[in-house]
């Protein structure tokens, strides 16, 4: 049998009201997530700190996007923000106690909501309860070596649907792009639609030219990463000009720098694209400034969160 045992030790997960070991968590095969990919998800970082506390980063924005995703596909949000925070906190704490998550490990909260279980039929069934799944597992951020060398990417035509703004679990298009990268010893596939940059298989993409940072505008053609708004803020803080605009394939290939961003990668420099060096072939000054500013933003949010709970009973977790 394949395996959940691959995830070791067995984390404690939340499924439909219960905390259970991942190896025992089951959904019926008629769950519409399984049958139709009819559901949405979120991935939010929880950072560990020397104090032993763990703090979420930009969780408010992640929960707002989650609410938007369920709203866009007509699922009633199973929890309000406070409910989700409480739930993520419970799962994280359970894993610190029983699931093998060390207090000094950064973690990722994975949340999935599907329309629920019903007799197979494409249109929304009446009266079904959404399936709710929350998992908190260790996060391995890219290391210093990877940041120093940058990563190699390949490119491909974006053949996905036109609702990429919904964080849908229907990820076949993204899966194929990630596999294309893997088969070409690349970290990520940068996609183009009609000659314009969209995004990676699981990341947003940025280019820098002459010190100006640009990214494709928010639209239905990309998922608006939580790092999108964050990086916009960081450019202002760093005095870097930012432009949200259409970016041609030629511009990407002529860029001084390319950067990818996501919850699990933070920001990473791309130093080769389709076998050719990006700019000087080394991480650039815009990346360096954004990476430093990102780390400052993490520290600032953690400090604010810790201050906020100083008088609360919850000792270790601040979500
Ligand atoms: N993916 N675009 C796509 C298609 C993504 O899947 C992601 C993130 C992003 C960046 O979003 P954010 O900054 O909120 O992580 C953009 C997550 C990490 C995943 O699927 O695991």
XYZ file of C-alpha atoms and ligand atoms in Angstrom:
340
model
C 0.000 0.000 0.000
C 1.258 3.448 -0.701
C 1.526 5.562 1.858
C 0.630 7.908 4.205
C 3.472 6.273 6.091
C 5.629 8.333 3.730
C 4.600 11.259 5.893
C 6.460 10.363 8.976
C 5.839 10.748 11.816
C 2.099 10.495 11.306
C 0.711 14.039 11.708
C -2.563 14.751 13.464
C -5.050 16.253 11.033
C -8.529 17.724 11.278
C -11.214 16.119 9.160
C -14.879 17.047 9.469
C -14.918 17.833 13.155
C -12.320 15.369 14.404
C -8.608 15.298 15.061
C -7.215 12.001 13.718
C -3.830 10.639 12.609
C -3.334 11.318 8.888
C -2.943 7.568 8.279
C -6.500 7.081 9.541
C -8.169 10.063 7.860
C -10.635 8.918 5.192
C -13.068 10.603 2.818
C -15.751 8.696 0.898
C -14.959 8.130 -2.791
C -18.075 10.103 -3.700
C -16.541 13.202 -2.182
C -16.763 15.769 -4.969
C -13.154 16.710 -4.355
C -12.222 13.202 -5.478
C -14.813 12.858 -8.234
C -14.706 16.360 -9.757
C -11.854 18.279 -8.137
C -14.735 20.353 -6.788
C -13.057 22.217 -3.973
C -10.540 24.825 -2.960
C -7.495 25.012 -0.702
C -5.116 27.317 1.113
C -1.473 27.048 2.103
C -0.296 29.389 4.871
C 3.067 29.514 6.652
C 3.441 29.213 10.425
C 6.889 30.275 11.553
C 8.739 28.935 14.576
C 10.624 31.312 16.835
C 13.400 30.968 19.359
C 10.872 31.856 22.062
C 9.161 28.496 21.386
C 6.135 30.302 20.024
C 4.855 29.783 16.526
C 3.246 32.616 14.596
C 1.228 32.626 11.424
C 2.300 34.974 8.664
C -0.294 36.973 6.746
C -2.990 34.586 7.911
C -5.637 37.287 7.666
C -4.905 37.602 3.952
C -4.883 33.817 3.491
C -8.261 33.542 5.222
C -9.661 36.370 3.107
C -8.538 34.524 -0.028
C -10.047 31.296 1.324
C -13.367 33.090 1.858
C -13.126 34.469 -1.683
C -12.351 31.020 -3.144
C -15.308 29.282 -1.473
C -17.508 32.237 -2.397
C -16.518 32.019 -6.056
C -17.581 28.386 -6.255
C -20.752 28.710 -4.215
C -19.689 26.897 -1.047
C -20.726 28.460 2.259
C -17.569 29.179 4.256
C -17.538 26.509 6.986
C -15.868 28.900 9.483
C -15.347 32.593 9.980
C -11.788 33.898 10.364
C -11.797 33.365 14.118
C -13.025 29.799 13.632
C -10.295 29.017 11.099
C -7.635 30.547 13.351
C -8.820 28.498 16.276
C -8.845 25.334 14.175
C -5.364 25.880 12.732
C -4.122 26.586 16.250
C -5.675 23.356 17.521
C -4.135 21.264 14.757
C -0.715 22.871 15.205
C -0.809 22.299 18.951
C -1.926 18.701 18.530
C 1.066 18.099 16.274
C 3.465 19.638 18.746
C 2.165 17.241 21.332
C 1.603 14.087 19.286
C 2.340 14.556 15.607
C 6.100 15.004 15.645
C 6.198 18.711 14.858
C 9.103 20.210 16.779
C 8.634 23.622 18.318
C 11.622 24.906 16.339
C 10.254 23.792 12.967
C 8.522 26.157 10.578
C 5.247 24.671 9.413
C 2.646 24.965 6.731
C -1.095 24.946 7.352
C -2.879 23.217 4.482
C -6.628 23.778 4.398
C -8.974 22.087 1.935
C -12.709 22.540 1.544
C -14.675 20.472 -0.960
C -18.349 20.691 -1.792
C -18.944 17.444 0.092
C -20.223 13.956 -0.596
C -23.117 13.313 -2.975
C -24.367 10.945 -5.659
C -22.360 11.691 -8.788
C -23.883 14.464 -10.901
C -22.096 17.534 -12.201
C -24.325 20.361 -10.954
C -24.216 21.339 -7.290
C -26.147 18.841 -5.153
C -28.627 20.235 -2.642
C -28.088 20.032 1.082
C -24.556 18.667 1.248
C -22.101 19.574 3.946
C -18.649 20.679 2.797
C -15.718 18.395 3.613
C -13.170 20.273 5.718
C -9.575 19.122 6.055
C -6.706 20.862 7.870
C -3.152 19.567 8.063
C -0.108 21.211 9.671
C 3.211 19.775 8.516
C 6.846 20.911 8.658
C 7.925 23.490 6.113
C 11.415 23.341 4.636
C 12.157 26.725 3.197
C 14.733 26.985 0.415
C 18.202 27.057 1.948
C 20.941 29.663 1.709
C 22.740 27.675 -1.008
C 19.675 27.687 -3.236
C 19.190 31.403 -2.667
C 22.853 32.033 -3.460
C 22.890 30.057 -6.698
C 19.320 30.736 -7.775
C 17.168 28.127 -9.487
C 16.767 26.989 -13.075
C 13.339 27.235 -14.700
C 11.818 26.153 -17.984
C 8.932 27.746 -19.841
C 5.751 26.485 -21.480
C 2.455 27.625 -22.925
C -0.188 28.183 -20.238
C -2.954 25.752 -21.146
C -4.966 26.010 -17.949
C -8.535 27.196 -17.600
C -9.396 30.863 -17.182
C -10.319 30.866 -13.516
C -6.776 30.677 -12.219
C -7.728 33.286 -9.590
C -9.642 30.578 -7.691
C -7.334 28.493 -5.512
C -8.973 25.338 -6.797
C -7.879 21.788 -6.043
C -8.468 21.070 -9.755
C -4.740 21.362 -10.325
C -4.093 19.032 -13.271
C -2.788 21.864 -15.459
C -0.429 22.921 -12.665
C 0.585 19.321 -11.960
C 1.559 18.829 -15.619
C 3.633 22.005 -15.533
C 5.393 20.944 -12.319
C 6.104 17.557 -13.887
C 7.471 19.249 -17.010
C 9.889 21.153 -14.781
C 10.858 17.990 -12.915
C 11.546 16.110 -16.149
C 13.796 18.939 -17.271
C 15.724 19.186 -13.991
C 14.140 22.549 -13.401
C 12.648 24.066 -10.274
C 9.552 25.568 -11.846
C 7.830 26.122 -15.194
C 7.111 29.743 -16.119
C 3.964 29.902 -18.209
C 2.988 32.205 -21.058
C -0.499 32.745 -22.432
C -0.730 34.439 -25.842
C 2.868 35.541 -25.510
C 2.389 37.123 -22.077
C 3.794 35.930 -18.755
C 1.226 34.436 -16.376
C 2.751 32.478 -13.473
C 4.536 29.295 -12.424
C 2.905 25.956 -11.628
C 2.759 26.949 -7.956
C 4.277 30.412 -7.758
C 3.915 33.977 -8.937
C 6.620 35.330 -11.203
C 8.341 38.727 -11.150
C 10.931 40.328 -13.410
C 13.338 43.159 -12.712
C 14.824 45.402 -15.401
C 16.955 48.447 -14.679
C 15.916 48.312 -11.033
C 12.150 48.294 -11.765
C 10.140 45.289 -10.624
C 7.181 44.128 -12.726
C 4.567 41.382 -12.406
C 1.531 40.419 -14.464
C -1.515 42.330 -13.212
C -4.068 40.700 -10.913
C -6.588 38.955 -13.162
C -8.395 35.672 -13.749
C -5.230 34.406 -15.476
C -3.162 34.112 -12.305
C -3.636 33.202 -8.699
C -3.066 36.335 -6.678
C -0.484 35.073 -4.230
C -0.551 36.399 -0.718
C 3.008 37.376 -1.543
C 1.721 39.544 -4.382
C 0.394 42.237 -2.075
C 3.260 41.672 0.349
C 5.939 42.190 -2.310
C 4.100 45.276 -3.529
C 4.387 46.627 0.036
C 8.033 45.618 0.266
C 8.937 47.436 -2.961
C 7.497 50.622 -1.482
C 9.517 50.078 1.691
C 12.702 49.432 -0.319
C 12.182 52.320 -2.733
C 11.914 49.946 -5.704
C 9.502 50.996 -8.449
C 6.815 48.381 -9.090
C 4.646 47.978 -12.161
C 1.721 45.554 -12.471
C 1.424 45.175 -16.232
C 1.470 42.756 -19.135
C 4.951 41.296 -19.611
C 5.970 39.815 -22.940
C 8.009 36.663 -23.346
C 10.806 38.765 -24.895
C 10.893 40.951 -21.776
C 11.175 37.910 -19.533
C 14.106 36.600 -21.575
C 15.798 40.025 -21.489
C 15.180 40.616 -17.768
C 18.035 41.426 -15.402
C 16.350 39.286 -12.750
C 13.478 36.831 -12.476
C 12.005 36.010 -9.078
C 9.415 33.418 -8.071
C 7.315 33.694 -4.919
C 5.001 31.489 -2.881
C 4.178 30.594 0.710
C 6.638 27.697 0.651
C 9.418 29.416 -1.331
C 9.098 32.985 0.010
C 11.126 34.708 -2.737
C 13.675 32.858 -4.836
C 15.894 34.087 -7.658
C 15.706 32.368 -11.046
C 19.167 32.404 -12.603
C 18.586 30.202 -15.665
C 15.613 30.043 -17.994
C 15.407 27.346 -20.661
C 19.140 26.785 -20.300
C 20.151 30.437 -20.774
C 21.418 32.669 -17.958
C 19.001 35.256 -16.595
C 20.788 38.634 -16.668
C 24.241 38.117 -15.208
C 23.271 34.553 -14.236
C 23.343 35.410 -10.555
C 20.794 36.587 -8.002
C 20.473 40.348 -8.313
C 20.077 43.418 -6.156
C 16.265 43.536 -6.367
C 16.040 39.962 -5.104
C 18.496 40.709 -2.289
C 16.492 43.754 -1.188
C 13.159 41.895 -1.324
C 14.492 38.862 0.521
C 15.855 41.034 3.336
C 12.619 43.023 3.500
C 10.604 39.773 3.565
C 12.570 38.555 6.589
C 11.995 41.899 8.314
C 8.254 41.631 7.603
C 8.200 38.167 9.186
C 10.016 39.407 12.269
C 7.752 42.445 12.584
C 4.555 40.413 12.287
C 5.833 37.850 14.789
C 6.760 40.571 17.270
C 3.336 42.195 16.930
C 1.579 38.841 17.364
C 3.608 37.968 20.442
C 2.942 41.319 22.000
C -0.764 40.757 21.417
C -0.843 37.501 23.358
C 1.499 38.324 26.185
C -1.427 38.273 28.608
C -3.278 35.355 27.100
C -3.204 31.800 28.361
C -2.145 30.292 25.059
C 1.545 29.717 25.556
C 3.097 28.448 22.383
C 0.970 29.304 19.423
C -0.086 32.609 18.046
C -2.340 32.268 15.086
N 0.827 27.677 -4.264
N 0.232 30.799 -8.211
C -0.072 29.508 -8.053
C -0.635 28.749 -9.215
C 0.122 28.883 -6.814
O -0.219 27.598 -6.649
C 0.681 29.636 -5.737
C 0.922 29.037 -4.384
C 0.989 30.980 -5.958
C 1.564 31.861 -4.866
O 0.608 32.126 -3.861
P 1.052 32.423 -2.358
O 2.004 33.564 -2.387
O -0.206 32.762 -1.665
O 1.677 31.156 -1.831
C 0.735 31.542 -7.195
C 0.873 26.995 -2.996
C 2.052 27.325 -2.168
C 0.691 25.505 -3.220
O -0.083 25.163 -4.101
O 1.276 24.709 -2.487
